[in-house]
């Protein structure tokens, strides 16, 4: 070899599995303490900086938390990490304020009581030192301005966006243009201008002329993180449609359709129910979409419509129990999902207050089970299997299953009795760090790695 030749660096392997540690808990329950329905957390959202966190609950309240450890040695923590400066403290938040966002209402036309429960919270762009956010219940969206007055944060409702949805609102998503947002229900997606509360534009309508012909509903919708004319929405049939607002005023046709072909001979009574997507999230760069259905997480490349590039089994040991899950309505639970800011990992919740973290970098076998408690690794048994590769396509199907509980379907993968009543539906990943906030009933748990 010539003296001037350089030895080629070996290709970097997948990142190592993260070692998750408990950070904080807010609203921790004592043993045997009864949880009030109104206190159960129903929404969690970090703002774009990760310095603020909002939760909503079934009682219609929004609670704001503020990060307290972002400054160290006069340099922002994120810059210190970039410089590989040793940081001893873990991420810390403190309770800042709370306000009543929604009250129970009564729709006299439909003789229907509308719950105050917060379905979604979305942070908007900050301006002049003030924080802005959207919160919604089943029918009404509100725009809040949060300002600092002396030592307190004060929230004021700036606008109310009402009377635009006949069905329950399942999604709200801000546009990267900073001026508009969408709201979605079972059959329609509406486009709003933040400044105009009495007018919205219907951009997707899947309602058939005859409701008896209805075969699928909209389950989740989200704007692309940087392309202001692109949004995606998911359906109860397990498909994701990406649409371009420049194509037409009413986007009845989709630009791209993502769905997984059904395996021959695999259809059962539950096939369509468990295929329903409960949540979708764009990766930060907009290249990938993460979706959660009842049994799996799927990662989709928006440049490949042949199927998901990765599939992660969340709780495969529950498959023998689908009949029980159907009878107690658990099969209709709507679990959320999230991606890390660097796009290397994905996370979602399960039962018994467990949540899963999977590595999605090529070759990664990371598949971690954590419990929403002060000892998150208590139930950890990591048994990653080798990724199985499909010969018929370039789709990478990563089957990372824990030991199945088929022999004893009353236990989870680690031999613990599982509890359908304790479910971890809501969680969020910090936008720039490996830190996760998740809700177990009325308690907010935070972890870091």
Coordinates of C-alpha atoms in Angstrom, one line a residue:
X1 CA 0.0 0.0 0.0
X2 CA 1.3 3.4 -0.9
X3 CA 2.2 5.7 2.0
X4 CA -0.3 8.2 0.7
X5 CA -3.2 5.8 0.7
X6 CA -5.7 6.1 3.5
X7 CA -7.4 3.1 5.1
X8 CA -11.1 3.4 4.5
X9 CA -13.1 3.7 7.7
X10 CA -15.3 0.8 8.5
X11 CA -19.0 1.6 8.0
X12 CA -20.6 2.7 11.3
X13 CA -22.9 0.1 12.7
X14 CA -26.4 0.9 14.1
X15 CA -26.4 3.0 17.3
X16 CA -26.3 1.2 20.6
X17 CA -29.5 0.6 22.6
X18 CA -30.2 3.5 24.9
X19 CA -30.1 3.1 28.7
X20 CA -33.2 4.8 29.9
X21 CA -33.3 6.4 33.4
X22 CA -36.1 7.9 35.4
X23 CA -36.1 11.7 35.5
X24 CA -39.3 13.1 37.1
X25 CA -42.9 12.4 37.9
X26 CA -45.7 14.9 38.3
X27 CA -49.0 13.8 40.0
X28 CA -47.6 10.6 41.3
X29 CA -50.3 8.4 43.0
X30 CA -49.9 6.8 46.3
X31 CA -50.6 3.0 46.5
X32 CA -54.3 2.4 46.4
X33 CA -55.2 6.1 45.6
X34 CA -58.2 6.3 43.4
X35 CA -57.8 8.3 40.2
X36 CA -60.5 10.8 39.4
X37 CA -61.7 10.6 35.8
X38 CA -61.2 14.3 35.2
X39 CA -57.5 14.1 36.2
X40 CA -56.6 11.5 33.6
X41 CA -54.1 13.0 31.1
X42 CA -55.4 12.9 27.5
X43 CA -52.7 14.9 25.5
X44 CA -49.0 15.6 25.8
X45 CA -46.9 17.9 23.6
X46 CA -43.4 19.4 23.6
X47 CA -42.9 22.8 21.9
X48 CA -40.4 23.0 19.1
X49 CA -37.5 24.1 21.4
X50 CA -38.3 21.4 23.9
X51 CA -38.2 24.0 26.7
X52 CA -41.9 23.8 27.3
X53 CA -44.3 20.9 27.7
X54 CA -48.1 21.0 27.8
X55 CA -50.5 18.3 28.9
X56 CA -54.3 18.2 28.6
X57 CA -56.7 16.2 30.7
X58 CA -60.2 14.8 30.6
X59 CA -61.4 17.7 32.8
X60 CA -60.6 20.2 30.1
X61 CA -57.5 21.6 31.7
X62 CA -54.2 22.4 30.1
X63 CA -51.1 22.3 32.3
X64 CA -47.8 23.9 31.3
X65 CA -44.3 22.9 32.4
X66 CA -41.1 24.8 31.8
X67 CA -37.6 23.4 31.5
X68 CA -35.2 24.6 34.2
X69 CA -31.8 23.1 33.3
X70 CA -31.4 24.5 29.8
X71 CA -28.6 26.8 30.9
X72 CA -25.3 25.5 32.3
X73 CA -22.0 27.4 32.5
X74 CA -23.8 30.1 30.5
X75 CA -24.1 27.9 27.5
X76 CA -27.3 26.2 26.3
X77 CA -27.4 22.5 27.2
X78 CA -27.9 21.5 23.5
X79 CA -24.6 23.3 22.6
X80 CA -22.8 21.7 25.5
X81 CA -23.9 18.3 24.3
X82 CA -22.7 19.1 20.8
X83 CA -19.3 20.0 22.3
X84 CA -19.4 16.7 24.2
X85 CA -19.2 18.7 27.5
X86 CA -19.9 16.4 30.5
X87 CA -23.3 17.3 31.8
X88 CA -24.2 15.9 35.2
X89 CA -27.8 17.0 35.5
X90 CA -30.7 15.3 33.7
X91 CA -33.4 17.2 32.0
X92 CA -35.7 18.9 34.5
X93 CA -39.0 20.6 34.2
X94 CA -41.1 22.5 36.7
X95 CA -44.8 23.1 36.9
X96 CA -45.5 26.6 35.5
X97 CA -49.3 27.2 35.3
X98 CA -52.6 25.6 34.4
X99 CA -55.9 26.9 32.9
X100 CA -59.3 25.6 32.1
X101 CA -59.4 25.3 28.4
X102 CA -62.8 23.7 27.8
X103 CA -66.0 23.2 29.8
X104 CA -68.7 20.6 29.3
X105 CA -71.3 21.8 26.7
X106 CA -74.6 20.6 25.5
X107 CA -75.6 20.4 21.8
X108 CA -79.3 21.1 21.9
X109 CA -79.8 20.3 18.2
X110 CA -78.5 16.8 18.6
X111 CA -79.4 16.4 22.3
X112 CA -75.8 15.5 22.9
X113 CA -73.5 16.3 25.8
X114 CA -70.0 17.4 24.6
X115 CA -67.2 16.4 26.9
X116 CA -64.6 18.9 28.0
X117 CA -61.8 16.3 27.5
X118 CA -58.7 17.7 25.7
X119 CA -58.1 15.6 22.6
X120 CA -55.0 17.4 21.2
X121 CA -52.7 20.2 22.0
X122 CA -50.4 21.8 19.4
X123 CA -47.8 24.5 20.1
X124 CA -47.8 27.4 17.6
X125 CA -44.9 29.8 16.8
X126 CA -43.8 32.1 19.6
X127 CA -44.0 35.9 19.1
X128 CA -42.7 38.8 21.2
X129 CA -41.8 36.5 24.1
X130 CA -45.4 35.0 24.3
X131 CA -46.3 31.4 23.9
X132 CA -49.2 30.3 21.7
X133 CA -51.0 27.0 21.5
X134 CA -54.1 25.3 20.1
X135 CA -56.2 23.0 22.2
X136 CA -59.3 21.0 21.2
X137 CA -62.1 18.9 22.6
X138 CA -64.5 16.9 20.4
X139 CA -66.1 20.0 18.8
X140 CA -64.3 23.2 19.5
X141 CA -60.7 24.4 19.0
X142 CA -59.2 27.3 21.0
X143 CA -56.2 29.5 20.4
X144 CA -54.3 30.5 23.6
X145 CA -51.8 33.2 24.3
X146 CA -49.6 32.6 27.3
X147 CA -47.6 35.6 28.6
X148 CA -45.4 36.2 31.6
X149 CA -46.7 38.7 34.1
X150 CA -44.3 39.3 37.0
X151 CA -43.5 35.7 38.1
X152 CA -46.7 34.1 36.8
X153 CA -47.7 32.8 33.4
X154 CA -51.2 34.0 32.4
X155 CA -53.2 32.3 29.6
X156 CA -55.8 34.1 27.6
X157 CA -58.1 32.7 24.9
X158 CA -57.5 34.7 21.7
X159 CA -59.9 32.8 19.4
X160 CA -62.5 30.1 19.3
X161 CA -63.0 27.9 16.2
X162 CA -66.4 26.3 16.5
X163 CA -69.3 24.8 14.5
X164 CA -67.2 23.3 11.7
X165 CA -67.3 19.6 12.6
X166 CA -70.3 17.3 12.8
X167 CA -68.1 14.4 14.2
X168 CA -65.5 14.3 16.9
X169 CA -62.3 16.1 16.2
X170 CA -59.4 13.6 16.3
X171 CA -56.5 15.8 15.0
X172 CA -55.2 19.4 14.9
X173 CA -52.0 20.2 13.1
X174 CA -50.1 23.4 12.5
X175 CA -48.8 24.4 9.1
X176 CA -45.1 25.3 8.7
X177 CA -46.3 28.6 7.2
X178 CA -47.2 29.8 10.8
X179 CA -50.5 31.1 9.5
X180 CA -52.8 28.1 9.0
X181 CA -53.8 24.8 10.6
X182 CA -56.0 21.8 9.9
X183 CA -58.6 20.0 12.0
X184 CA -59.9 16.6 11.2
X185 CA -62.9 14.5 12.2
X186 CA -64.1 11.1 11.0
X187 CA -65.2 12.4 7.6
X188 CA -63.7 15.8 7.0
X189 CA -60.5 17.8 7.2
X190 CA -60.8 21.6 7.5
X191 CA -58.2 24.3 6.8
X192 CA -58.2 27.4 9.0
X193 CA -56.4 30.6 9.2
X194 CA -55.3 31.3 12.8
X195 CA -56.5 34.9 12.5
X196 CA -60.0 34.0 11.2
X197 CA -62.2 32.0 13.6
X198 CA -65.6 32.2 11.7
X199 CA -64.5 30.6 8.4
X200 CA -62.8 27.4 7.4
X201 CA -62.3 25.6 4.1
X202 CA -63.2 21.9 3.7
X203 CA -60.2 20.3 2.0
X204 CA -61.0 16.6 2.4
X205 CA -64.5 15.1 2.5
X206 CA -64.9 11.3 2.6
X207 CA -68.6 11.3 3.4
X208 CA -70.5 9.2 0.8
X209 CA -73.8 10.4 -0.6
X210 CA -75.4 7.5 1.3
X211 CA -74.0 6.9 4.7
X212 CA -74.7 3.2 4.4
X213 CA -71.9 3.1 1.8
X214 CA -69.4 4.4 4.3
X215 CA -66.4 1.9 4.5
X216 CA -63.7 3.9 6.2
X217 CA -63.1 7.0 8.3
X218 CA -60.3 9.5 8.9
X219 CA -58.4 8.6 12.0
X220 CA -55.5 11.1 12.1
X221 CA -54.1 14.0 10.1
X222 CA -50.8 16.0 10.1
X223 CA -49.1 18.6 8.0
X224 CA -45.7 18.0 6.6
X225 CA -43.1 19.6 8.9
X226 CA -41.6 21.9 6.2
X227 CA -43.7 21.7 3.0
X228 CA -46.7 24.0 3.7
X229 CA -48.8 22.5 0.9
X230 CA -48.4 18.8 1.9
X231 CA -50.3 16.9 4.5
X232 CA -51.0 13.3 5.3
X233 CA -54.1 11.5 6.8
X234 CA -54.7 8.0 7.9
X235 CA -57.8 5.8 7.8
X236 CA -59.5 3.0 9.7
X237 CA -58.5 0.7 6.9
X238 CA -54.8 1.0 7.6
X239 CA -54.0 3.3 4.7
X240 CA -52.2 6.7 4.6
X241 CA -52.9 9.3 2.0
X242 CA -50.6 12.2 1.2
X243 CA -52.2 15.2 -0.5
X244 CA -51.0 18.4 -2.2
X245 CA -53.2 21.4 -1.4
X246 CA -52.0 23.0 -4.7
X247 CA -53.8 20.4 -6.8
X248 CA -57.4 21.4 -6.1
X249 CA -59.6 23.2 -3.5
X250 CA -61.2 19.9 -2.4
X251 CA -58.5 17.2 -2.3
X252 CA -60.6 14.2 -3.2
X253 CA -57.7 12.6 -5.0
X254 CA -54.5 11.8 -3.2
X255 CA -51.0 12.4 -4.5
X256 CA -49.7 9.2 -2.8
X257 CA -51.3 6.2 -1.2
X258 CA -49.5 4.1 1.4
X259 CA -50.9 0.7 2.4
X260 CA -49.7 -2.8 3.1
X261 CA -51.1 -5.6 1.0
X262 CA -53.0 -8.1 3.0
X263 CA -51.1 -11.5 3.4
X264 CA -53.1 -14.2 1.7
X265 CA -55.0 -16.4 4.1
X266 CA -54.4 -14.1 7.0
X267 CA -57.9 -12.5 7.2
X268 CA -59.9 -12.9 10.4
X269 CA -62.8 -11.2 12.1
X270 CA -60.3 -8.8 13.7
X271 CA -58.2 -8.0 10.6
X272 CA -59.9 -4.7 9.7
X273 CA -60.3 -3.6 13.4
X274 CA -56.6 -4.0 14.2
X275 CA -55.5 -2.5 10.9
X276 CA -57.1 0.9 11.8
X277 CA -54.4 3.5 12.3
X278 CA -54.7 5.5 15.5
X279 CA -51.9 8.0 15.0
X280 CA -49.4 9.2 12.4
X281 CA -46.4 11.4 12.8
X282 CA -44.0 12.8 10.2
X283 CA -40.3 12.5 11.0
X284 CA -38.6 15.8 11.5
X285 CA -37.1 15.9 8.0
X286 CA -40.4 14.9 6.4
X287 CA -39.0 11.9 4.6
X288 CA -40.7 9.3 6.8
X289 CA -44.1 8.8 8.3
X290 CA -44.6 6.7 11.4
X291 CA -48.0 5.1 12.0
X292 CA -49.5 3.1 14.9
X293 CA -52.2 0.5 14.4
X294 CA -53.4 -1.8 17.2
X295 CA -50.6 -4.3 17.1
X296 CA -47.7 -2.6 15.3
X297 CA -45.7 0.5 14.5
X298 CA -44.9 1.0 10.8
X299 CA -42.4 3.3 9.3
X300 CA -43.1 4.5 5.7
X301 CA -40.7 6.2 3.3
X302 CA -42.7 8.8 1.4
X303 CA -40.7 8.0 -1.7
X304 CA -41.7 4.3 -1.6
X305 CA -45.4 3.3 -1.8
X306 CA -44.8 -0.5 -2.0
X307 CA -45.2 -0.9 1.7
X308 CA -43.6 0.1 5.0
X309 CA -39.8 0.0 5.2
X310 CA -40.0 -1.3 8.8
X311 CA -42.6 -3.0 11.0
X312 CA -42.3 -3.2 14.8
X313 CA -44.4 -5.7 16.8
X314 CA -45.6 -3.8 19.9
X315 CA -47.3 -6.5 21.9
X316 CA -47.6 -9.6 19.8
X317 CA -48.3 -11.7 22.9
X318 CA -51.8 -10.2 22.9
X319 CA -52.8 -11.8 19.6
X320 CA -54.3 -14.8 21.3
X321 CA -56.4 -12.5 23.4
X322 CA -58.0 -10.4 20.6
X323 CA -61.4 -11.9 21.4
X324 CA -61.2 -10.7 25.1
X325 CA -59.8 -7.3 23.9
X326 CA -62.8 -7.0 21.6
X327 CA -65.3 -7.9 24.3
X328 CA -64.0 -5.3 26.7
X329 CA -63.5 -2.7 24.0
X330 CA -59.8 -2.4 24.5
X331 CA -59.3 -3.3 20.9
X332 CA -60.5 0.2 20.0
X333 CA -57.9 1.9 22.2
X334 CA -56.1 4.6 20.3
X335 CA -52.3 4.5 21.1
X336 CA -50.1 7.4 20.0
X337 CA -46.6 7.2 18.5
X338 CA -43.6 9.4 18.3
X339 CA -40.1 9.6 16.7
X340 CA -36.9 10.9 18.1
X341 CA -35.6 14.2 16.7
X342 CA -32.7 12.5 15.0
X343 CA -35.0 9.9 13.4
X344 CA -33.1 6.9 14.8
X345 CA -35.8 5.6 17.1
X346 CA -39.6 5.4 17.5
X347 CA -41.8 4.9 20.6
X348 CA -45.3 3.9 21.5
X349 CA -47.4 2.7 24.4
X350 CA -49.0 -0.5 25.5
X351 CA -50.9 -2.0 28.4
X352 CA -49.8 -2.4 32.1
X353 CA -48.4 1.1 31.7
X354 CA -45.6 -0.2 29.4
X355 CA -44.1 1.6 26.5
X356 CA -41.7 0.4 23.8
X357 CA -38.7 2.0 22.1
X358 CA -37.4 0.6 18.8
X359 CA -34.3 1.5 16.9
X360 CA -35.2 2.1 13.2
X361 CA -31.7 2.7 11.8
X362 CA -30.6 0.0 9.3
X363 CA -29.4 -3.1 11.1
X364 CA -30.7 -1.9 14.5
X365 CA -32.1 -4.6 16.8
X366 CA -33.0 -2.2 19.6
X367 CA -36.3 -3.1 21.1
X368 CA -36.8 -1.9 24.7
X369 CA -39.7 -2.3 27.0
X370 CA -40.1 0.3 29.7
X371 CA -42.6 0.8 32.5
X372 CA -44.1 4.2 33.5
X373 CA -42.8 4.1 37.0
X374 CA -39.7 5.3 39.0
X375 CA -38.0 2.0 37.9
X376 CA -38.6 1.9 34.1
X377 CA -36.4 -1.1 33.5
X378 CA -38.1 -3.3 36.0
X379 CA -39.9 -5.4 33.4
X380 CA -37.1 -5.4 30.9
X381 CA -36.3 -8.6 29.0
X382 CA -34.6 -7.9 25.7
X383 CA -34.7 -10.7 23.2
X384 CA -34.3 -9.1 19.8
X385 CA -34.6 -11.5 16.9
X386 CA -32.8 -11.1 13.6
X387 CA -34.5 -8.9 11.1
X388 CA -36.3 -11.0 8.5
X389 CA -35.8 -9.8 5.0
X390 CA -38.4 -10.2 2.3
X391 CA -37.0 -11.7 -1.0
X392 CA -39.9 -10.3 -3.0
X393 CA -39.3 -6.7 -2.2
X394 CA -36.7 -4.3 -0.7
X395 CA -39.0 -3.7 2.2
X396 CA -37.3 -4.4 5.5
X397 CA -39.6 -6.0 8.0
X398 CA -38.1 -5.9 11.4
X399 CA -39.9 -8.4 13.7
X400 CA -38.8 -7.6 17.1
X401 CA -40.9 -9.7 19.4
X402 CA -40.4 -10.4 23.0
X403 CA -41.0 -14.0 24.3
X404 CA -44.7 -14.6 23.4
X405 CA -47.1 -15.4 26.2
X406 CA -49.1 -17.8 24.0
X407 CA -48.6 -20.6 26.6
X408 CA -50.1 -18.4 29.3
X409 CA -52.1 -15.7 27.6
X410 CA -52.8 -14.0 30.9
X411 CA -49.2 -12.8 31.1
X412 CA -47.1 -10.4 29.1
X413 CA -43.8 -11.1 27.4
X414 CA -41.9 -11.0 30.7
X415 CA -44.2 -13.3 32.6
X416 CA -46.1 -10.4 34.4
X417 CA -49.8 -10.4 34.5
X418 CA -51.0 -7.8 32.1
X419 CA -53.7 -5.2 32.9
X420 CA -55.9 -3.9 30.2
X421 CA -57.1 -1.1 32.5
X422 CA -53.7 0.5 32.8
X423 CA -52.9 1.7 29.3
X424 CA -50.2 4.1 28.1
X425 CA -51.9 5.9 25.3
X426 CA -50.1 9.3 25.2
X427 CA -46.4 10.0 24.9
X428 CA -44.0 12.6 23.3
X429 CA -40.3 12.6 22.4
X430 CA -38.3 15.7 23.1
X431 CA -37.4 17.4 19.8
X432 CA -33.7 17.5 20.2
X433 CA -32.7 15.1 23.0
X434 CA -33.4 11.5 24.0
X435 CA -36.1 12.4 26.6
X436 CA -39.6 11.0 26.6
X437 CA -42.7 12.2 28.5
X438 CA -45.6 9.8 28.9
X439 CA -48.9 9.6 30.8
X440 CA -50.0 6.8 33.1
X441 CA -53.5 7.8 34.1
X442 CA -53.1 11.2 36.0
X443 CA -49.3 10.9 36.3
X444 CA -46.8 12.5 34.0
X445 CA -43.5 10.5 33.8
X446 CA -40.3 11.7 32.2
X447 CA -37.3 9.6 31.2
X448 CA -33.9 10.4 29.6
X449 CA -31.1 8.4 28.1

